[in-house]
Tab-separated table of C-alpha atoms in Angstrom:
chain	number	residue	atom	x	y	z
A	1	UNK	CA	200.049	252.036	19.589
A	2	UNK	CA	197.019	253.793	21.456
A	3	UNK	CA	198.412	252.634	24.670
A	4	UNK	CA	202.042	253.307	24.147
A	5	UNK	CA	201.329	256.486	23.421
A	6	UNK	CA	199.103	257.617	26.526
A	7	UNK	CA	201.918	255.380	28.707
A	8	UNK	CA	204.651	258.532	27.495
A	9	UNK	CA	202.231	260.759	27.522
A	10	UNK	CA	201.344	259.653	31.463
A	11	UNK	CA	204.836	259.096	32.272
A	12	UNK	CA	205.468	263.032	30.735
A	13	UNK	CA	202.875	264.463	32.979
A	14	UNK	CA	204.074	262.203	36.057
A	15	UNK	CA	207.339	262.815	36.130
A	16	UNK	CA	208.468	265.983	34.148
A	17	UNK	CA	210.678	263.806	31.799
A	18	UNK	CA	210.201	262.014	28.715
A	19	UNK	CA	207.976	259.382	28.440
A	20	UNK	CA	209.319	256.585	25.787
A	21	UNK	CA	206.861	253.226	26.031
A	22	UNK	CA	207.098	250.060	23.985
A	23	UNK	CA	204.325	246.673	23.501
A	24	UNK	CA	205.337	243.471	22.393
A	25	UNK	CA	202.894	241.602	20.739
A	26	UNK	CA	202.140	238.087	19.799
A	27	UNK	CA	199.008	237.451	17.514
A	28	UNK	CA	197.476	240.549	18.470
A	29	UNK	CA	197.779	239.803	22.231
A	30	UNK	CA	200.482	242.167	24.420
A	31	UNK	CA	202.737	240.017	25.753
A	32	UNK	CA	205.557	242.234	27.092
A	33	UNK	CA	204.864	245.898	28.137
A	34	UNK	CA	207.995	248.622	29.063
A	35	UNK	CA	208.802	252.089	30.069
A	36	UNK	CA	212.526	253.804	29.842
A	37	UNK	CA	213.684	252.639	32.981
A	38	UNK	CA	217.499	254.475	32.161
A	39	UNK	CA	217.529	256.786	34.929
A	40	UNK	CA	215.110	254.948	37.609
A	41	UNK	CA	216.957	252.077	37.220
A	42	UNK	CA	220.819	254.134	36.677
A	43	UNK	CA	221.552	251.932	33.765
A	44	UNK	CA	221.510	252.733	29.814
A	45	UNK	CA	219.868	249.435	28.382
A	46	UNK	CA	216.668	250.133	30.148
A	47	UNK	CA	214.986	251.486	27.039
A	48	UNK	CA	211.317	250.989	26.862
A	49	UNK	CA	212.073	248.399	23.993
A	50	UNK	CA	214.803	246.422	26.429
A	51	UNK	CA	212.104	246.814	29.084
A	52	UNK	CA	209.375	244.615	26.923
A	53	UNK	CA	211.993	242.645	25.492
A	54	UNK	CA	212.776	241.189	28.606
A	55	UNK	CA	208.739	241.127	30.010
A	56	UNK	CA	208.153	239.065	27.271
A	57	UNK	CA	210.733	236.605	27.007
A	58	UNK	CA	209.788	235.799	31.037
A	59	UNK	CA	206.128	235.592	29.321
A	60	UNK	CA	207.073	233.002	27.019
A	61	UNK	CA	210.027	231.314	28.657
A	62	UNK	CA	212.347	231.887	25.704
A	63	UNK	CA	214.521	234.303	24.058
A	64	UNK	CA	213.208	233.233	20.576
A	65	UNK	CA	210.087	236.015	19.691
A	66	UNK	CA	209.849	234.926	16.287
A	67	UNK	CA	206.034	236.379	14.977
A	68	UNK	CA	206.081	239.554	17.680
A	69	UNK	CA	205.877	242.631	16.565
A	70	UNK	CA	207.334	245.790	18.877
A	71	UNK	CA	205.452	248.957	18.936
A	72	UNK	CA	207.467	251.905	20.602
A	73	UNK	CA	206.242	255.485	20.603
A	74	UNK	CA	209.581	256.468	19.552
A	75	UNK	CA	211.942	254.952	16.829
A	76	UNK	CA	214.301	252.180	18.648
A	77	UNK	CA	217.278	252.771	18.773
A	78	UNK	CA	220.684	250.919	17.156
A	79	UNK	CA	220.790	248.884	20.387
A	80	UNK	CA	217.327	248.280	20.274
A	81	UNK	CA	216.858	247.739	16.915
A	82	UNK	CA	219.832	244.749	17.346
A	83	UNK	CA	217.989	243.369	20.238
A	84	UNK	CA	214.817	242.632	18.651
A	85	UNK	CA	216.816	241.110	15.499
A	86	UNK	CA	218.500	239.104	18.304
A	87	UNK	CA	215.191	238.179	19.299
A	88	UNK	CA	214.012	237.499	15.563
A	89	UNK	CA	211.367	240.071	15.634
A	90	UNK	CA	210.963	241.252	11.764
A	91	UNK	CA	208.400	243.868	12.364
A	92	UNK	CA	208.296	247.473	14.614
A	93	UNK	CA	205.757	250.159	14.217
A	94	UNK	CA	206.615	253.283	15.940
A	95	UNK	CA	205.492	256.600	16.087
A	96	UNK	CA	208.267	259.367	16.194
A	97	UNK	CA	211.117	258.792	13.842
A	98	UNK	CA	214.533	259.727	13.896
A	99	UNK	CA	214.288	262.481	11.706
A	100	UNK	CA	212.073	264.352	13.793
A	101	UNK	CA	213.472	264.369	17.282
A	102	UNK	CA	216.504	265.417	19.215
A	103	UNK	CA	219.489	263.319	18.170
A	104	UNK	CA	220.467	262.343	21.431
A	105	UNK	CA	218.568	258.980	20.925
A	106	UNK	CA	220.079	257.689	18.435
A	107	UNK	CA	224.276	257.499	19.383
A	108	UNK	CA	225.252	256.534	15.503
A	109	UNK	CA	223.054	259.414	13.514
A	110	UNK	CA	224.792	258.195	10.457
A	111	UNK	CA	223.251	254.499	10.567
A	112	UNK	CA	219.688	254.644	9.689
A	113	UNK	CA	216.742	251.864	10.536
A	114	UNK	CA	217.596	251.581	6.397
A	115	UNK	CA	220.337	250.362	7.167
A	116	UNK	CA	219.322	247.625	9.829
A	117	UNK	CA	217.130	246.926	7.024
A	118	UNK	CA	219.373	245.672	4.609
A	119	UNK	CA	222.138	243.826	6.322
A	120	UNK	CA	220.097	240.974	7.757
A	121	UNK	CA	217.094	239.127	7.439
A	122	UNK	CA	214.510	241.322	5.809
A	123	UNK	CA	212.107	243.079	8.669
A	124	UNK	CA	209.560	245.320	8.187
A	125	UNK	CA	209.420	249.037	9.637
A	126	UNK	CA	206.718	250.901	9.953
A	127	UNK	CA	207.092	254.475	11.320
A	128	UNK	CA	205.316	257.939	12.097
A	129	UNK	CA	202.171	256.140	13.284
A	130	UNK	CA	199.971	258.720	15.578
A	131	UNK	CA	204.225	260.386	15.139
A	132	UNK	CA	202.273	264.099	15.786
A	133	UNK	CA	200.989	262.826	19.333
A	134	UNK	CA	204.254	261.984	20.936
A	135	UNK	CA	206.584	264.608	18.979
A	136	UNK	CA	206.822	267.211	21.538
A	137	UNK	CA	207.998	264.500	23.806
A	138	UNK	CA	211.335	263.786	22.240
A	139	UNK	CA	211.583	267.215	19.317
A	140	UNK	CA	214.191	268.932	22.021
A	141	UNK	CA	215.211	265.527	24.076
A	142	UNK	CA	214.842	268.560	26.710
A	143	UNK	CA	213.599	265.838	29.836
């Protein structure tokens, strides 16, 4: 989470905008790494979870990431939240949660990570790690 977090924070100081940055990891070794890419890239799935979704899937030659966990600095999203299930990850740690930050990142505000929770296979979700470090990052979504 350590290094998602300085990756916003860098990106913030870089560029002026938002930093978002997710790790994929497989036994405790990163295996996919991502930034949001939405606007360098002009195209909306480039979330920082999308990003290391795709990293590591090329890492491991397969779509199948059964026994990663995602860490994002910020809570995914409904699109990225059905991505990793696609992916059959059942376990993201992230720092800033929904109910803390500007809800422009999150396009259904009435479906909750609870939700994702109980319609499918269980999953576990662990949020507002190190959540005070990256909140003035996404409180105003002013990037």
């Amino acid at each position: 989470m350590r290094d998602a977090v300085e990756r916003a924070l860098q990106a913030r100081r870089q560029s002026g905008k938002a930093g978002i940055a997710a790790a994929i990891l497989r036994d405790g070794v990163v295996i996919g790494r991502g930034e949001n890419e939405v606007r360098l890239q002009s195209d909306p799935t480039k979330h920082a979870e999308m990003v290391a979704l795709t990293e590591a899937g090329h890492f491991v030659g397969s779509t199948d990431l059964s026994g990663c966990v995602i860490i994002s600095t910020l809570q995914p999203c409904e699109m990225c939240l059905s991505a990793m299930r696609f992916a059959g990850i059942r376990r993201v740690i992230f720092a800033a949660t929904q109910a803390h930050v500007a809800g422009k990142y999150f396009v259904f505000p009435g479906l909750s990570i609870d939700d994702f929770i109980a319609a499918g296979e269980p999953f576990t979700a662990i949020g507002g790690t190190m959540e005070d470090d990256v909140l003035p990052l996404y409180r105003d979504g002013d990037e």
